[in-house]
Every structure is written in C-alpha cells, then in structure tokens.
C-alpha positions as protocol buffer text, in pm:
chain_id: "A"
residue {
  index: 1
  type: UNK
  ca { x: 1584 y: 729 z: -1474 }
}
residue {
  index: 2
  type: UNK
  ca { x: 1325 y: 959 z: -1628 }
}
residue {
  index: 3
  type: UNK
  ca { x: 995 y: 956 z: -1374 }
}
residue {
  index: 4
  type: UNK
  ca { x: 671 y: 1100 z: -1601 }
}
residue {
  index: 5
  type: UNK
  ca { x: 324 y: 1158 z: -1478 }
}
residue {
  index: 6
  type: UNK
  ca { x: 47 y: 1217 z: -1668 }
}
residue {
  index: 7
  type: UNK
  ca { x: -289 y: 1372 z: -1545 }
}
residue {
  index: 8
  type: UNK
  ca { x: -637 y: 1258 z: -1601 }
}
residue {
  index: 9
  type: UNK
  ca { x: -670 y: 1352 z: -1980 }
}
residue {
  index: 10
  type: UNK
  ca { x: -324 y: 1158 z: -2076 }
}
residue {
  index: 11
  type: UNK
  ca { x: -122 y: 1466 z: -2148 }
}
residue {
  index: 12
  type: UNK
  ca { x: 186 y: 1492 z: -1935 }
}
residue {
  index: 13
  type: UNK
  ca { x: 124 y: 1653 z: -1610 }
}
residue {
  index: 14
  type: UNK
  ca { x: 540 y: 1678 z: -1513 }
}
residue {
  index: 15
  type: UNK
  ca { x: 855 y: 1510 z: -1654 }
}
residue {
  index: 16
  type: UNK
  ca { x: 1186 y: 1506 z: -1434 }
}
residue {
  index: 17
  type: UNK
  ca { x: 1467 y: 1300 z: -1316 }
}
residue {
  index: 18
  type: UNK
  ca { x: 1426 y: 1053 z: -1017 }
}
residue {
  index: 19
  type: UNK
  ca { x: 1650 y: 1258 z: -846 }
}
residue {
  index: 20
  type: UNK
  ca { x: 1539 y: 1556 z: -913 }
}
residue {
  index: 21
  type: UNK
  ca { x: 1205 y: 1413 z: -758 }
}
residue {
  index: 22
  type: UNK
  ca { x: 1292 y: 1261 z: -442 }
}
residue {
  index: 23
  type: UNK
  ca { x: 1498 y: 1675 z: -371 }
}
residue {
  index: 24
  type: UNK
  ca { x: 1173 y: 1782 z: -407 }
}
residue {
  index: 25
  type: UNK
  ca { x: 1011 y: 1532 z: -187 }
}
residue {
  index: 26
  type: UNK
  ca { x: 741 y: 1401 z: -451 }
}
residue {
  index: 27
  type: UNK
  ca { x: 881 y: 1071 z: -381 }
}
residue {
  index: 28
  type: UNK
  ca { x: 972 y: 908 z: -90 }
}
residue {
  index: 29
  type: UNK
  ca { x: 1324 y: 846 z: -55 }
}
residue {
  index: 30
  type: UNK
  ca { x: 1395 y: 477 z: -70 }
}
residue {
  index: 31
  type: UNK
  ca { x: 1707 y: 150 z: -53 }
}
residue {
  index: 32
  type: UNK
  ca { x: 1708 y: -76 z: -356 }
}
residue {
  index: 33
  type: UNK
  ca { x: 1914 y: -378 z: -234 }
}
residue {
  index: 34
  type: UNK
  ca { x: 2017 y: -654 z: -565 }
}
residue {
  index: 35
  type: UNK
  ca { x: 2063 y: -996 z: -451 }
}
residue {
  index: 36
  type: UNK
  ca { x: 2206 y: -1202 z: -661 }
}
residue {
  index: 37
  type: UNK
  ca { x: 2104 y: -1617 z: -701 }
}
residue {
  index: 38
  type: UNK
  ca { x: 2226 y: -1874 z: -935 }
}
residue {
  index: 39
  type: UNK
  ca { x: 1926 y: -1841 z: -1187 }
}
residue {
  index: 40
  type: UNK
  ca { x: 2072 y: -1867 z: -1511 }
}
residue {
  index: 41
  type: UNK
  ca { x: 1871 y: -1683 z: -1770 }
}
residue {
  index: 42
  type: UNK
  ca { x: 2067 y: -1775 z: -2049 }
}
residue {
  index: 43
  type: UNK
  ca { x: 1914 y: -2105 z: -2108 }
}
residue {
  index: 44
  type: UNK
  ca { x: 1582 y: -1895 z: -2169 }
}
residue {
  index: 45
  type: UNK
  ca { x: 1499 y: -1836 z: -2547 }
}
residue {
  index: 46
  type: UNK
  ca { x: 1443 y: -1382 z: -2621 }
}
residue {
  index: 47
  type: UNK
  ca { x: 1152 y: -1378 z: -2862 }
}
residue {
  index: 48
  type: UNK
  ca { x: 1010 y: -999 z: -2931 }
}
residue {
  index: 49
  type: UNK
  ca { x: 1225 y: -820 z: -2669 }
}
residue {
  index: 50
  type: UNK
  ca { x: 1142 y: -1066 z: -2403 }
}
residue {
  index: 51
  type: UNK
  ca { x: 1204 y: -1377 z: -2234 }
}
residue {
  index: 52
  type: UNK
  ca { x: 979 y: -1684 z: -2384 }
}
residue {
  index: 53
  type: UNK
  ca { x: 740 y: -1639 z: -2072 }
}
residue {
  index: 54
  type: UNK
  ca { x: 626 y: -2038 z: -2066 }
}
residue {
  index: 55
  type: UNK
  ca { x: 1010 y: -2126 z: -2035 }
}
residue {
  index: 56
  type: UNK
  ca { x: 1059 y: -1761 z: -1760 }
}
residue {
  index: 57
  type: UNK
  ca { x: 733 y: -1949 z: -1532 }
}
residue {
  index: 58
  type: UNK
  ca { x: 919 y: -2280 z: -1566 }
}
residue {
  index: 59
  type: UNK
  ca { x: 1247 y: -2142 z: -1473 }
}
residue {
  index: 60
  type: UNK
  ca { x: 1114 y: -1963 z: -1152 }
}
residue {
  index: 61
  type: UNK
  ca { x: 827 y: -2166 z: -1060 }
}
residue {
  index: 62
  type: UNK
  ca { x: 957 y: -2493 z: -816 }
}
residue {
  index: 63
  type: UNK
  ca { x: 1294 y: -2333 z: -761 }
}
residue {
  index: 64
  type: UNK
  ca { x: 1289 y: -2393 z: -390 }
}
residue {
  index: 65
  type: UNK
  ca { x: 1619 y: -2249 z: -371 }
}
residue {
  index: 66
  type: UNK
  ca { x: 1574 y: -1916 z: -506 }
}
residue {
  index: 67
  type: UNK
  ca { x: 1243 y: -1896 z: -327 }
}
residue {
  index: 68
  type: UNK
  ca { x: 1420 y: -1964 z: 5 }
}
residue {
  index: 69
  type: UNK
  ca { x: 1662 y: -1700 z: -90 }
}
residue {
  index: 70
  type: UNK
  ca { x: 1401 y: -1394 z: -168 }
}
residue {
  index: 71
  type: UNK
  ca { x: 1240 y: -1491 z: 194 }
}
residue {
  index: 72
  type: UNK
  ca { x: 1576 y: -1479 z: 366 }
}
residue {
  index: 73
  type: UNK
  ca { x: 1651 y: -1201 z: 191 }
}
residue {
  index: 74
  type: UNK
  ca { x: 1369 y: -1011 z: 252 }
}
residue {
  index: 75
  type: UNK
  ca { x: 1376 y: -1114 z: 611 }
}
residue {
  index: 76
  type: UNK
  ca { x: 1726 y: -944 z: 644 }
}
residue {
  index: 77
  type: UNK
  ca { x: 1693 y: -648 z: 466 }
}
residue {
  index: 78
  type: UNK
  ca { x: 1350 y: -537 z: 567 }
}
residue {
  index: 79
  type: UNK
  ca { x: 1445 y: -579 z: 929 }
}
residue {
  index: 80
  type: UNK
  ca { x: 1121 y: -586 z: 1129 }
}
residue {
  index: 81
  type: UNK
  ca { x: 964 y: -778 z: 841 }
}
residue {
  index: 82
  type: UNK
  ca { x: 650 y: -859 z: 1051 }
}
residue {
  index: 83
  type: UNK
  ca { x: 583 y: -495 z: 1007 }
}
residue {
  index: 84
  type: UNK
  ca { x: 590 y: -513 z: 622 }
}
residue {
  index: 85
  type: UNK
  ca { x: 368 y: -447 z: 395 }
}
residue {
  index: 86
  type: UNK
  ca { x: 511 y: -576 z: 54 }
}
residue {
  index: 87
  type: UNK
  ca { x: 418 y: -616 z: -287 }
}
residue {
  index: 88
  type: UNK
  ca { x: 603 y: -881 z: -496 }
}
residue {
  index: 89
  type: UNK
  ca { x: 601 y: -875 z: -889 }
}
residue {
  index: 90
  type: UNK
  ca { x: 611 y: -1227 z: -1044 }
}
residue {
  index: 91
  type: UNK
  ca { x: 670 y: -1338 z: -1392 }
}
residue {
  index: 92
  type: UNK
  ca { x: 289 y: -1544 z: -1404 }
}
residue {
  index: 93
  type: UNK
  ca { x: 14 y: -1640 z: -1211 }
}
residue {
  index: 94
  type: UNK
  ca { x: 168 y: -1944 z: -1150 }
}
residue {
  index: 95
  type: UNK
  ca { x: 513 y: -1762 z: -1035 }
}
residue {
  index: 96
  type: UNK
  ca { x: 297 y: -1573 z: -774 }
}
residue {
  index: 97
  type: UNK
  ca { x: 86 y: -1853 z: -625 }
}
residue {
  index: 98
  type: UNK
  ca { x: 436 y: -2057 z: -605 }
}
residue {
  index: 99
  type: UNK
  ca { x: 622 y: -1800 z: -413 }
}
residue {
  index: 100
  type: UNK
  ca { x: 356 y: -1728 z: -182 }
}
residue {
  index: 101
  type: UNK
  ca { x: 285 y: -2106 z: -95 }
}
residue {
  index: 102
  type: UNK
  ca { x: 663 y: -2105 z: -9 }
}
residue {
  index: 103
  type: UNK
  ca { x: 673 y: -1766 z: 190 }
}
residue {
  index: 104
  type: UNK
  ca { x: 359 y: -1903 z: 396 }
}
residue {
  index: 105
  type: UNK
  ca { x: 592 y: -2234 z: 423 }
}
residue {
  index: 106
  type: UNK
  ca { x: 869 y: -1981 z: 586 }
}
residue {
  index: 107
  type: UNK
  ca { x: 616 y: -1878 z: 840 }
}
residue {
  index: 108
  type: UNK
  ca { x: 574 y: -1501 z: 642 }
}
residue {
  index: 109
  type: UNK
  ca { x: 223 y: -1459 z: 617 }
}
residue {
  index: 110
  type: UNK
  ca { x: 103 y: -1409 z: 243 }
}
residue {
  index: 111
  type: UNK
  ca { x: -145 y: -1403 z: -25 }
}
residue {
  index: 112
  type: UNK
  ca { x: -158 y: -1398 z: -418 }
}
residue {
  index: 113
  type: UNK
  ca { x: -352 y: -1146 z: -622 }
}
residue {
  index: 114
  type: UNK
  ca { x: -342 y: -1116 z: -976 }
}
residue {
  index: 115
  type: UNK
  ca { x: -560 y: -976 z: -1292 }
}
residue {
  index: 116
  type: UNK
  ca { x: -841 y: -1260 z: -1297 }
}
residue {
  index: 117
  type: UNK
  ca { x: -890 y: -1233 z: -922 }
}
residue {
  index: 118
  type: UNK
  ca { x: -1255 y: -1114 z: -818 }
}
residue {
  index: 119
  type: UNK
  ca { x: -1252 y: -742 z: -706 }
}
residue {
  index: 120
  type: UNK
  ca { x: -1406 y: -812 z: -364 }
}
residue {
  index: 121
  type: UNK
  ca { x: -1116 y: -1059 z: -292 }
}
residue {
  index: 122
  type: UNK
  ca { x: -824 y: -759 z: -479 }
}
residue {
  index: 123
  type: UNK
  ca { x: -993 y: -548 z: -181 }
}
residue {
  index: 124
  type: UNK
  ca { x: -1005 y: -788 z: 103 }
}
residue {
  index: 125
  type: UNK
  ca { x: -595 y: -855 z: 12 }
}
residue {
  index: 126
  type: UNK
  ca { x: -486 y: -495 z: 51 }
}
residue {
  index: 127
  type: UNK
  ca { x: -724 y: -487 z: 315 }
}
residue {
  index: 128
  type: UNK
  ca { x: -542 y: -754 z: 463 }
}
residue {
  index: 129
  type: UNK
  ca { x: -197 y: -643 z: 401 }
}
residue {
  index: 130
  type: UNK
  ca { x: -280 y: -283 z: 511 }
}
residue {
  index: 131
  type: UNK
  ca { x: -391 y: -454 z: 867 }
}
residue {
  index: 132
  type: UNK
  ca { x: -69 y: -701 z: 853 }
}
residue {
  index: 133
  type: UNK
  ca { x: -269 y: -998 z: 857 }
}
residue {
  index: 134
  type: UNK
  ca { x: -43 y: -1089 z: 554 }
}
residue {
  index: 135
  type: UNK
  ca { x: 301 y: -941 z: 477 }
}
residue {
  index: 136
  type: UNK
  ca { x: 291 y: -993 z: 153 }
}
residue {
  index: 137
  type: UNK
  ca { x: 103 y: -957 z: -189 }
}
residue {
  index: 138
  type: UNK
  ca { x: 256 y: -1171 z: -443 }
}
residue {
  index: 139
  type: UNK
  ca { x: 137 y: -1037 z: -776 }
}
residue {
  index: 140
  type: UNK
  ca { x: 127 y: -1080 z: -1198 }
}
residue {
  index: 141
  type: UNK
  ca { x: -47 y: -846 z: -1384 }
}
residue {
  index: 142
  type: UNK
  ca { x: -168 y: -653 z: -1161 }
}
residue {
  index: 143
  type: UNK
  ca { x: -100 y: -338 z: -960 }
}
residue {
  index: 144
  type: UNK
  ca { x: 174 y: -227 z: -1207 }
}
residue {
  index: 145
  type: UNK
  ca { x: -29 y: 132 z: -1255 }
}
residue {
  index: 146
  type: UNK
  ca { x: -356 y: 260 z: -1189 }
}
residue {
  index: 147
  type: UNK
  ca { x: -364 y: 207 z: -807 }
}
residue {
  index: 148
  type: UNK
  ca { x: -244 y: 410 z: -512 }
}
residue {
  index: 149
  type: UNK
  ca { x: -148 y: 151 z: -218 }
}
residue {
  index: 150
  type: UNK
  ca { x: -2 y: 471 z: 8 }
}
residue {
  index: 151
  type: UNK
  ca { x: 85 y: 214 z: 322 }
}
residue {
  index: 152
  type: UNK
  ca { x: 322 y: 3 z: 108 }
}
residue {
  index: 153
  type: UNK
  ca { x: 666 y: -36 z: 189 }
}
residue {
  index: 154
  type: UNK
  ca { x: 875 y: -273 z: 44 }
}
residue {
  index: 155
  type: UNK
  ca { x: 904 y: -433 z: -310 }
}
residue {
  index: 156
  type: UNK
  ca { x: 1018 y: -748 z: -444 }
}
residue {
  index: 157
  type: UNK
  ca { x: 1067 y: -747 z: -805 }
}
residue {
  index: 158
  type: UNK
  ca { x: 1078 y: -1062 z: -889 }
}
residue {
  index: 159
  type: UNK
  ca { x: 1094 y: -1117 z: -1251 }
}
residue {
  index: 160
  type: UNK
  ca { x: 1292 y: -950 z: -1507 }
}
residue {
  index: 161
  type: UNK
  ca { x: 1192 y: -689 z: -1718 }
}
residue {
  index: 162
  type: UNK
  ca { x: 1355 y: -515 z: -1965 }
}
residue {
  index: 163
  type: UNK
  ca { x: 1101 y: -231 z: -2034 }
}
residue {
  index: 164
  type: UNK
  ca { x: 1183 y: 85 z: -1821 }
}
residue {
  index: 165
  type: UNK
  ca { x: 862 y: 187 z: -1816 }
}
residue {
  index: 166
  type: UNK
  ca { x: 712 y: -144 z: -1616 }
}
residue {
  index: 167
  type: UNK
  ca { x: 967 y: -95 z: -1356 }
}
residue {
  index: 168
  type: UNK
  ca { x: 935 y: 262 z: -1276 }
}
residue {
  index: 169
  type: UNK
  ca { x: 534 y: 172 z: -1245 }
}
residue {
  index: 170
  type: UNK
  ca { x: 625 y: -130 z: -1031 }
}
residue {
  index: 171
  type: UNK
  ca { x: 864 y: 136 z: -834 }
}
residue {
  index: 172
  type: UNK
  ca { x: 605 y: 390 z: -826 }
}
residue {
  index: 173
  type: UNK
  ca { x: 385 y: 151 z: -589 }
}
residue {
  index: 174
  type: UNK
  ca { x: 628 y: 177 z: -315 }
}
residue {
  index: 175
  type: UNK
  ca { x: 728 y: 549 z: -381 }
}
C-alpha cells in the first residue's frame, strides 16, 4: 500500500510504502481486524466502478443483524471500548444515522456527523468524542481528508470501497 502526502501547494511532499512508514515512526503502528457477516453484495448492481449506492444504503440500512455484529465486534476487539474514541465510515447519511441509533440502542454512546451538518455541531461532536461523552462518530462524507483528529483510535470502515485512495484517507484518520 503506497502512503503519499502532499504539502500545502499540492505537489508531493513524500511517497513511500506503509511499511516503510510505520519503521520510521510517521505512522502509528496499528491492528486491522476483518470480520466477516452474511451481507451478500452480489445482489447489488456495479455501475461506474461502484456499487449502485441507493441499493448499497438499502442493503446496510435496517440490517439489525449486521449492526449488532459491528457493536459486538467492536466491543471485543477494542477491549476497554468505553475508552474509545472511534470514527465509523458509512455508505450514506442514512447508513450513519442508522448505525448510530443502533449503537446508542447497545448502550455505546454515539453521534452522527456528516457533510451537511452545521460546523458548530462537526465541532461540538469531536468535542464530544475527544471528552468520551460519545464513543463514536458515525460518518458519510465527511472526515475522509482534510482534518487532523490526533486523539482517535479506532476505525470502523463500514462500507465498501474499492478506490485505494479513500481508504488510505479513511486509514490516515486513525494513523
């Protein structure tokens, strides 16, 4: 996995290897854990290198089963999880505000933040989930780049993405 930054101008700053990046300590070293479900993507249509996104929100959104996975999941492997401070990356708006109805549901505290949310309530969120008042921001469009959250420490990527470039900026928030 190639990691690229580039500076304030746009031109590349530094191009290496993850590996080659966490040696060096510019990234902090990290456990990516896959669970698998029983979501089957195949009944989803691929139109321009991508899931039909109406049919991806209609997939995830009211499967209380998966849902309940992710939070045991994430109750498991983050350990102390009332410590966490945890971004999750949905497919939609509607994705987002789903899971995090059903994480509150599981007694883990959290909110939704996305692009059309109001950039006093974007602040009060991380402010929030900085202070653990909520362990988790479930997200769409929204804190894939541009943003330096230093005190996060566990992702949930949530939705499937086929462009390297989205995940290593999802990645990046947690690295």
């Amino acid at each position: 996995m190639l990691a690229v930054w580039i500076d304030s101008v746009g031109a590349i700053a530094a191009e290496m290897r993850l590996w080659h990046a966490l040696e060096k300590q510019l990234v902090v070293p990290f456990e990516y854990y896959g669970v698998a479900d029983e979501t089957d993507f195949s009944v989803i249509e691929w139109r321009r290198g991508g899931y039909d996104a109406k049919q991806l929100e209609n997939l995830l959104t009211g499967n209380d089963r998966r849902a309940e996975l992710i939070a045991e999941q994430f109750r498991r492997y983050r350990g102390a999880w009332r410590q966490a401070r945890a971004l999750a990356f949905c497919t939609s708006v509607r994705h987002a505000e789903f899971m995090a109805e059903k994480f509150n549901a599981y007694k883990i505290p959290s909110m939704v933040v996305h692009g059309d949310t109001a950039p006093a309530e974007r602040k009060a969120a991380t402010q929030r989930l900085r202070d653990r008042e909520v362990n988790v921001l479930f997200t769409c469009d929204l804190f894939n780049e541009g943003i330096d959250l230093p005190f996060v420490d566990t992702l949930l990527f949530l939705r499937p993405t086929s462009s390297a470039t989205v995940f290593l900026q999802q990645m990046g928030r947690g690295l």
